[in-house]
């Protein structure tokens, strides 16, 4: 499908690209470079020149369903026994998940954290699927009319800034091209405001004007604009709220609990802990970083996410939820369960049983049908194509196989557009691309009391149709927006 708006001559297109790059640089659509790291220098984040097509109805449907997904994740996070049963085999072979679960277990054995209120900033990622288009085309008379969930993120769900900033960039490009009417087709995107309002709401619930919001960050933050604009927006919305940034190693050296279990970092009392780190093993250099994660978990600070929310976002939990009958443990309405089931692909566990054996054989025989995933976040951890076959052959008889899940591959529609990258490798020819939509969701709750549950904006990432993964932070994808078509 190529619904790309027509462009002027080659020379004018080149000029437009240069102007759009400068616009991105001057408006913070930027990141730090992984190649030549100089903390004082930013470069624009890769972007797609013009908005990519996405069916309006499917976009709206994805937004609507988000509040149900929020509830589903919240209830899963509340259900210690479900998390325990689901992750039981994995923790035996995957040290990282074991360490996370160990914290969850300790907290549970202590009767829960001192803080019962949780803040969930979730992002459900999805792709349109052309393989289900044939039957659905007949049903709904539309091409590409179904989408499938890639995953749901419960920790460090980024792009609350870069999502809406990409909409502004595209408005600029469309204005330059004289496409004034088309600007109205870009859906409103208030991700940054809503996410920051939710953090301030959590700060208010904590109830101490002096307390700060702690961003737990990486040792080096490449996606710095995305994080800092959250901080600036918080200050803009409420000048009384201070944000501090610390990595886990710094926290290990300074964080402590006072006699009321308040979290103290340096001389600050922390009201809300917002993790933009802590989701991969490399972020915990020693046992000290793990110890401080436990300390934070025990504290009175409101966590985003809690350790249970973190675990509820694992690929294994996603696979368990996709099994027949499992969502009805969390959602009582049959119609809602059916709607949620519809957005899941088939997911297969690789346990040592007949189903696991069958999944391994399927993966070896037909690897191109699948994506193979470990229990990791942050992109570039999955296996594709023949790597799946070779890997499964090598782990087939090893206990480690249970740490992975096999997922049906989604085949998004291909569209054409220009991918603009800071390394100058711009092809002035449009390229074949595919997109992944992320829908943000906010849930603030205390057990069964839900204080806030809303859909909160979106982000779109687009990658080369030939690329396996498309994370912008990992350098493979590009920021994009969608017009309703
Ligand atoms: P992570 O938590 O590391 O982001 P994901 O499950 O989102 O892990 O996988 C990373 C990327 O791999 C996705 O952004 C997408 O580009 C690709 N991917 C993952 N699952 C699928 C799938 N089922 N079909 C097609 N592509 C997929
Ligand atoms: Mg993820
Ligand atoms: Mg992802």
PDB file of C-alpha atoms in Angstrom, residues 31-237:
ATOM      1  CA  UNK A  31      18.822  11.722  21.259  1.00  0.00           C
ATOM      2  CA  UNK A  32      22.417  11.328  22.309  1.00  0.00           C
ATOM      3  CA  UNK A  33      24.614   9.527  19.814  1.00  0.00           C
ATOM      4  CA  UNK A  34      25.705   5.997  20.676  1.00  0.00           C
ATOM      5  CA  UNK A  35      28.563   6.227  18.198  1.00  0.00           C
ATOM      6  CA  UNK A  36      30.280   9.406  19.339  1.00  0.00           C
ATOM      7  CA  UNK A  37      29.149   9.940  22.889  1.00  0.00           C
ATOM      8  CA  UNK A  38      29.605  13.492  24.031  1.00  0.00           C
ATOM      9  CA  UNK A  39      27.018  14.222  26.694  1.00  0.00           C
ATOM     10  CA  UNK A  40      26.792  17.831  25.535  1.00  0.00           C
ATOM     11  CA  UNK A  41      25.877  17.010  21.962  1.00  0.00           C
ATOM     12  CA  UNK A  42      22.516  15.873  20.671  1.00  0.00           C
ATOM     13  CA  UNK A  43      21.496  14.631  17.265  1.00  0.00           C
ATOM     14  CA  UNK A  44      18.009  14.399  15.848  1.00  0.00           C
ATOM     15  CA  UNK A  45      16.224  11.101  16.387  1.00  0.00           C
ATOM     16  CA  UNK A  46      15.648   9.123  13.189  1.00  0.00           C
ATOM     17  CA  UNK A  47      12.276  10.075  11.753  1.00  0.00           C
ATOM     18  CA  UNK A  48       9.946   9.354   8.883  1.00  0.00           C
ATOM     19  CA  UNK A  49       9.380  12.356   6.667  1.00  0.00           C
ATOM     20  CA  UNK A  50       5.610  12.093   6.375  1.00  0.00           C
ATOM     21  CA  UNK A  51       2.908  10.382   8.435  1.00  0.00           C
ATOM     22  CA  UNK A  52       2.301   6.698   7.751  1.00  0.00           C
ATOM     23  CA  UNK A  53      -1.146   5.315   6.930  1.00  0.00           C
ATOM     24  CA  UNK A  54      -3.171   3.626   9.661  1.00  0.00           C
ATOM     25  CA  UNK A  55      -6.888   2.806   9.566  1.00  0.00           C
ATOM     26  CA  UNK A  56      -8.822   5.172  11.810  1.00  0.00           C
ATOM     27  CA  UNK A  57     -11.187   2.517  13.096  1.00  0.00           C
ATOM     28  CA  UNK A  58      -8.366   0.260  14.187  1.00  0.00           C
ATOM     29  CA  UNK A  59      -6.561   3.129  15.869  1.00  0.00           C
ATOM     30  CA  UNK A  60      -9.695   4.068  17.797  1.00  0.00           C
ATOM     31  CA  UNK A  61     -10.307   0.472  18.717  1.00  0.00           C
ATOM     32  CA  UNK A  62      -6.733   0.168  20.056  1.00  0.00           C
ATOM     33  CA  UNK A  63      -7.252   3.320  22.152  1.00  0.00           C
ATOM     34  CA  UNK A  64     -10.542   2.070  23.554  1.00  0.00           C
ATOM     35  CA  UNK A  65      -9.250  -1.331  24.514  1.00  0.00           C
ATOM     36  CA  UNK A  66      -6.373   0.187  26.483  1.00  0.00           C
ATOM     37  CA  UNK A  67      -8.427   0.785  29.617  1.00  0.00           C
ATOM     38  CA  UNK A  68      -9.300  -2.909  29.701  1.00  0.00           C
ATOM     39  CA  UNK A  69      -5.643  -3.829  29.242  1.00  0.00           C
ATOM     40  CA  UNK A  70      -4.785  -1.506  32.136  1.00  0.00           C
ATOM     41  CA  UNK A  71      -7.218  -3.360  34.387  1.00  0.00           C
ATOM     42  CA  UNK A  72      -5.995  -6.726  33.171  1.00  0.00           C
ATOM     43  CA  UNK A  73      -2.373  -5.885  33.986  1.00  0.00           C
ATOM     44  CA  UNK A  74      -3.357  -4.394  37.330  1.00  0.00           C
ATOM     45  CA  UNK A  75      -5.217  -7.539  38.336  1.00  0.00           C
ATOM     46  CA  UNK A  76      -2.397  -9.784  37.136  1.00  0.00           C
ATOM     47  CA  UNK A  77       0.018  -7.701  39.203  1.00  0.00           C
ATOM     48  CA  UNK A  78      -2.237  -8.167  42.249  1.00  0.00           C
ATOM     49  CA  UNK A  79      -2.272 -11.935  41.854  1.00  0.00           C
ATOM     50  CA  UNK A  80       0.920 -13.184  43.470  1.00  0.00           C
ATOM     51  CA  UNK A  81       0.007 -16.824  42.994  1.00  0.00           C
ATOM     52  CA  UNK A  82      -0.561 -16.371  39.280  1.00  0.00           C
ATOM     53  CA  UNK A  83       2.824 -14.673  38.881  1.00  0.00           C
ATOM     54  CA  UNK A  84       4.454 -17.409  40.943  1.00  0.00           C
ATOM     55  CA  UNK A  85       2.877 -20.276  39.009  1.00  0.00           C
ATOM     56  CA  UNK A  86       3.532 -18.626  35.648  1.00  0.00           C
ATOM     57  CA  UNK A  87       7.179 -17.819  36.306  1.00  0.00           C
ATOM     58  CA  UNK A  88       7.950 -20.934  38.340  1.00  0.00           C
ATOM     59  CA  UNK A  89       9.897 -22.810  35.668  1.00  0.00           C
ATOM     60  CA  UNK A  90      11.560 -19.724  34.209  1.00  0.00           C
ATOM     61  CA  UNK A  91      13.099 -18.572  37.483  1.00  0.00           C
ATOM     62  CA  UNK A  92      14.946 -21.890  37.654  1.00  0.00           C
ATOM     63  CA  UNK A  93      16.857 -21.133  34.456  1.00  0.00           C
ATOM     64  CA  UNK A  94      16.800 -17.380  33.961  1.00  0.00           C
ATOM     65  CA  UNK A  95      18.843 -15.587  36.577  1.00  0.00           C
ATOM     66  CA  UNK A  96      17.465 -12.117  35.813  1.00  0.00           C
ATOM     67  CA  UNK A  97      13.821 -13.138  36.190  1.00  0.00           C
ATOM     68  CA  UNK A  98      14.818 -15.118  39.275  1.00  0.00           C
ATOM     69  CA  UNK A  99      16.293 -11.975  40.859  1.00  0.00           C
ATOM     70  CA  UNK A 100      13.182  -9.943  40.043  1.00  0.00           C
ATOM     71  CA  UNK A 101      10.907 -12.635  41.365  1.00  0.00           C
ATOM     72  CA  UNK A 102      12.987 -12.990  44.527  1.00  0.00           C
ATOM     73  CA  UNK A 103      12.154  -9.351  45.360  1.00  0.00           C
ATOM     74  CA  UNK A 104       8.482 -10.021  44.689  1.00  0.00           C
ATOM     75  CA  UNK A 105       8.607 -13.080  46.938  1.00  0.00           C
ATOM     76  CA  UNK A 106      10.263 -11.210  49.806  1.00  0.00           C
ATOM     77  CA  UNK A 107       7.744  -8.352  49.567  1.00  0.00           C
ATOM     78  CA  UNK A 108       4.888 -10.843  49.533  1.00  0.00           C
ATOM     79  CA  UNK A 109       6.273 -12.688  52.562  1.00  0.00           C
ATOM     80  CA  UNK A 110       6.433  -9.354  54.404  1.00  0.00           C
ATOM     81  CA  UNK A 111       2.733  -8.757  53.735  1.00  0.00           C
ATOM     82  CA  UNK A 112       3.303  -6.411  50.788  1.00  0.00           C
ATOM     83  CA  UNK A 113       5.069  -3.108  50.369  1.00  0.00           C
ATOM     84  CA  UNK A 114       4.563  -0.258  52.850  1.00  0.00           C
ATOM     85  CA  UNK A 115       2.853   1.564  49.960  1.00  0.00           C
ATOM     86  CA  UNK A 116      -0.366   0.056  48.631  1.00  0.00           C
ATOM     87  CA  UNK A 117      -0.930   2.609  45.868  1.00  0.00           C
ATOM     88  CA  UNK A 118       0.664   1.784  42.514  1.00  0.00           C
ATOM     89  CA  UNK A 119       1.222   3.887  39.411  1.00  0.00           C
ATOM     90  CA  UNK A 120       1.169   2.035  36.090  1.00  0.00           C
ATOM     91  CA  UNK A 121       2.402   3.800  32.984  1.00  0.00           C
ATOM     92  CA  UNK A 122       1.896   1.105  30.388  1.00  0.00           C
ATOM     93  CA  UNK A 123       2.409   0.941  26.657  1.00  0.00           C
ATOM     94  CA  UNK A 124       0.712  -1.685  24.579  1.00  0.00           C
ATOM     95  CA  UNK A 125       2.546  -2.166  21.260  1.00  0.00           C
ATOM     96  CA  UNK A 126       0.735  -3.494  18.255  1.00  0.00           C
ATOM     97  CA  UNK A 127       0.975  -4.037  14.543  1.00  0.00           C
ATOM     98  CA  UNK A 128      -1.609  -4.318  11.842  1.00  0.00           C
ATOM     99  CA  UNK A 129      -1.670  -7.850  10.530  1.00  0.00           C
ATOM    100  CA  UNK A 130      -2.089  -8.615   6.852  1.00  0.00           C
ATOM    101  CA  UNK A 131      -2.402 -12.341   7.391  1.00  0.00           C
ATOM    102  CA  UNK A 132      -5.795 -11.955   8.994  1.00  0.00           C
ATOM    103  CA  UNK A 133      -6.877  -9.411   6.430  1.00  0.00           C
ATOM    104  CA  UNK A 134      -8.402 -11.886   4.031  1.00  0.00           C
ATOM    105  CA  UNK A 135     -11.145 -13.186   6.289  1.00  0.00           C
ATOM    106  CA  UNK A 136     -11.597  -9.800   7.935  1.00  0.00           C
ATOM    107  CA  UNK A 137     -11.678  -8.014   4.589  1.00  0.00           C
ATOM    108  CA  UNK A 138     -14.801  -9.937   3.808  1.00  0.00           C
ATOM    109  CA  UNK A 139     -16.181  -9.259   7.271  1.00  0.00           C
ATOM    110  CA  UNK A 140     -15.444  -5.548   7.448  1.00  0.00           C
ATOM    111  CA  UNK A 141     -14.793  -4.639   3.796  1.00  0.00           C
ATOM    112  CA  UNK A 142     -11.453  -3.031   4.692  1.00  0.00           C
ATOM    113  CA  UNK A 143      -7.864  -3.947   3.968  1.00  0.00           C
ATOM    114  CA  UNK A 144      -5.546  -4.618   6.946  1.00  0.00           C
ATOM    115  CA  UNK A 145      -8.394  -4.398   9.323  1.00  0.00           C
ATOM    116  CA  UNK A 146      -7.067  -6.240  12.260  1.00  0.00           C
ATOM    117  CA  UNK A 147      -4.167  -5.667  14.571  1.00  0.00           C
ATOM    118  CA  UNK A 148      -2.307  -7.858  17.003  1.00  0.00           C
ATOM    119  CA  UNK A 149      -0.472  -7.032  20.184  1.00  0.00           C
ATOM    120  CA  UNK A 150       3.315  -7.336  19.994  1.00  0.00           C
ATOM    121  CA  UNK A 151       3.748  -6.918  23.763  1.00  0.00           C
ATOM    122  CA  UNK A 152       2.733  -4.740  26.675  1.00  0.00           C
ATOM    123  CA  UNK A 153       5.388  -2.735  28.498  1.00  0.00           C
ATOM    124  CA  UNK A 154       4.980  -2.113  32.199  1.00  0.00           C
ATOM    125  CA  UNK A 155       8.404  -0.605  32.929  1.00  0.00           C
ATOM    126  CA  UNK A 156      10.153   2.366  31.295  1.00  0.00           C
ATOM    127  CA  UNK A 157       7.392   2.800  28.689  1.00  0.00           C
ATOM    128  CA  UNK A 158       9.161   5.514  26.738  1.00  0.00           C
ATOM    129  CA  UNK A 159       8.258   7.964  23.968  1.00  0.00           C
ATOM    130  CA  UNK A 160       5.721   9.993  25.903  1.00  0.00           C
ATOM    131  CA  UNK A 161       7.635  12.959  24.496  1.00  0.00           C
ATOM    132  CA  UNK A 162       8.901  11.668  21.160  1.00  0.00           C
ATOM    133  CA  UNK A 163       5.425  10.399  20.235  1.00  0.00           C
ATOM    134  CA  UNK A 164       3.656  13.782  20.398  1.00  0.00           C
ATOM    135  CA  UNK A 165       6.805  15.583  19.203  1.00  0.00           C
ATOM    136  CA  UNK A 166       6.664  13.504  16.019  1.00  0.00           C
ATOM    137  CA  UNK A 167       3.094  14.697  15.476  1.00  0.00           C
ATOM    138  CA  UNK A 168       4.334  18.302  15.681  1.00  0.00           C
ATOM    139  CA  UNK A 169       7.183  17.545  13.274  1.00  0.00           C
ATOM    140  CA  UNK A 170       4.727  16.078  10.794  1.00  0.00           C
ATOM    141  CA  UNK A 171       2.417  19.071  11.139  1.00  0.00           C
ATOM    142  CA  UNK A 172       5.397  21.225  10.199  1.00  0.00           C
ATOM    143  CA  UNK A 173       6.231  19.066   7.166  1.00  0.00           C
ATOM    144  CA  UNK A 174       2.618  18.990   5.990  1.00  0.00           C
ATOM    145  CA  UNK A 175       2.364  22.784   6.314  1.00  0.00           C
ATOM    146  CA  UNK A 176       5.558  23.163   4.280  1.00  0.00           C
ATOM    147  CA  UNK A 177       4.001  21.004   1.594  1.00  0.00           C
ATOM    148  CA  UNK A 178       0.759  22.934   1.624  1.00  0.00           C
ATOM    149  CA  UNK A 179      -1.251  19.972   2.936  1.00  0.00           C
ATOM    150  CA  UNK A 180      -3.249  22.073   5.387  1.00  0.00           C
ATOM    151  CA  UNK A 181      -6.384  19.908   5.330  1.00  0.00           C
ATOM    152  CA  UNK A 182      -4.387  16.740   5.990  1.00  0.00           C
ATOM    153  CA  UNK A 183      -3.081  18.147   9.279  1.00  0.00           C
ATOM    154  CA  UNK A 184      -6.548  17.578  10.755  1.00  0.00           C
ATOM    155  CA  UNK A 185      -6.147  13.872  10.098  1.00  0.00           C
ATOM    156  CA  UNK A 186      -3.308  13.605  12.594  1.00  0.00           C
ATOM    157  CA  UNK A 187      -4.911  12.339  15.790  1.00  0.00           C
ATOM    158  CA  UNK A 188      -4.427  14.454  18.889  1.00  0.00           C
ATOM    159  CA  UNK A 189      -1.588  13.148  21.025  1.00  0.00           C
ATOM    160  CA  UNK A 190      -1.341  14.361  24.611  1.00  0.00           C
ATOM    161  CA  UNK A 191       0.859  11.547  25.881  1.00  0.00           C
ATOM    162  CA  UNK A 192       3.371  13.799  27.639  1.00  0.00           C
ATOM    163  CA  UNK A 193       0.787  15.899  29.486  1.00  0.00           C
ATOM    164  CA  UNK A 194      -1.283  12.907  30.613  1.00  0.00           C
ATOM    165  CA  UNK A 195       1.694  10.837  31.738  1.00  0.00           C
ATOM    166  CA  UNK A 196       3.096  13.773  33.712  1.00  0.00           C
ATOM    167  CA  UNK A 197      -0.314  14.601  35.205  1.00  0.00           C
ATOM    168  CA  UNK A 198      -0.443  10.998  36.428  1.00  0.00           C
ATOM    169  CA  UNK A 199       2.949  11.316  38.113  1.00  0.00           C
ATOM    170  CA  UNK A 200       1.815  14.542  39.790  1.00  0.00           C
ATOM    171  CA  UNK A 201      -1.392  12.825  40.853  1.00  0.00           C
ATOM    172  CA  UNK A 202       0.680  10.077  42.495  1.00  0.00           C
ATOM    173  CA  UNK A 203       2.838  12.784  44.142  1.00  0.00           C
ATOM    174  CA  UNK A 204      -0.347  14.378  45.521  1.00  0.00           C
ATOM    175  CA  UNK A 205      -1.624  11.038  46.794  1.00  0.00           C
ATOM    176  CA  UNK A 206       1.666  10.640  48.683  1.00  0.00           C
ATOM    177  CA  UNK A 207       0.779  13.894  50.350  1.00  0.00           C
ATOM    178  CA  UNK A 208       4.045  15.653  51.154  1.00  0.00           C
ATOM    179  CA  UNK A 209       4.693  18.969  49.375  1.00  0.00           C
ATOM    180  CA  UNK A 210       8.423  18.656  50.074  1.00  0.00           C
ATOM    181  CA  UNK A 211       8.804  15.194  48.568  1.00  0.00           C
ATOM    182  CA  UNK A 212      10.384  14.689  45.133  1.00  0.00           C
ATOM    183  CA  UNK A 213       9.793  12.390  42.190  1.00  0.00           C
ATOM    184  CA  UNK A 214      12.777  10.107  41.566  1.00  0.00           C
ATOM    185  CA  UNK A 215      13.612   9.064  38.002  1.00  0.00           C
ATOM    186  CA  UNK A 216      15.724   5.912  38.133  1.00  0.00           C
ATOM    187  CA  UNK A 217      17.890   6.292  35.040  1.00  0.00           C
ATOM    188  CA  UNK A 218      20.568   4.455  33.091  1.00  0.00           C
ATOM    189  CA  UNK A 219      24.284   5.199  33.591  1.00  0.00           C
ATOM    190  CA  UNK A 220      24.145   7.070  30.285  1.00  0.00           C
ATOM    191  CA  UNK A 221      20.769   8.152  28.976  1.00  0.00           C
ATOM    192  CA  UNK A 222      20.676   8.170  25.183  1.00  0.00           C
ATOM    193  CA  UNK A 223      16.957   8.915  25.024  1.00  0.00           C
ATOM    194  CA  UNK A 224      17.536  12.035  27.083  1.00  0.00           C
ATOM    195  CA  UNK A 225      15.000  14.366  25.445  1.00  0.00           C
ATOM    196  CA  UNK A 226      12.215  11.904  26.072  1.00  0.00           C
ATOM    197  CA  UNK A 227      13.101  11.747  29.775  1.00  0.00           C
ATOM    198  CA  UNK A 228      13.936  15.410  30.330  1.00  0.00           C
ATOM    199  CA  UNK A 229      10.748  16.640  28.666  1.00  0.00           C
ATOM    200  CA  UNK A 230       8.825  14.572  31.216  1.00  0.00           C
ATOM    201  CA  UNK A 231      10.744  16.337  33.953  1.00  0.00           C
ATOM    202  CA  UNK A 232      10.177  19.785  32.395  1.00  0.00           C
ATOM    203  CA  UNK A 233       6.486  19.076  31.856  1.00  0.00           C
ATOM    204  CA  UNK A 234       6.060  18.037  35.504  1.00  0.00           C
ATOM    205  CA  UNK A 235       7.639  21.314  36.617  1.00  0.00           C
ATOM    206  CA  UNK A 236       5.458  23.236  34.148  1.00  0.00           C
ATOM    207  CA  UNK A 237       2.267  21.626  35.425  1.00  0.00           C
TER     208      UNK A 237
END
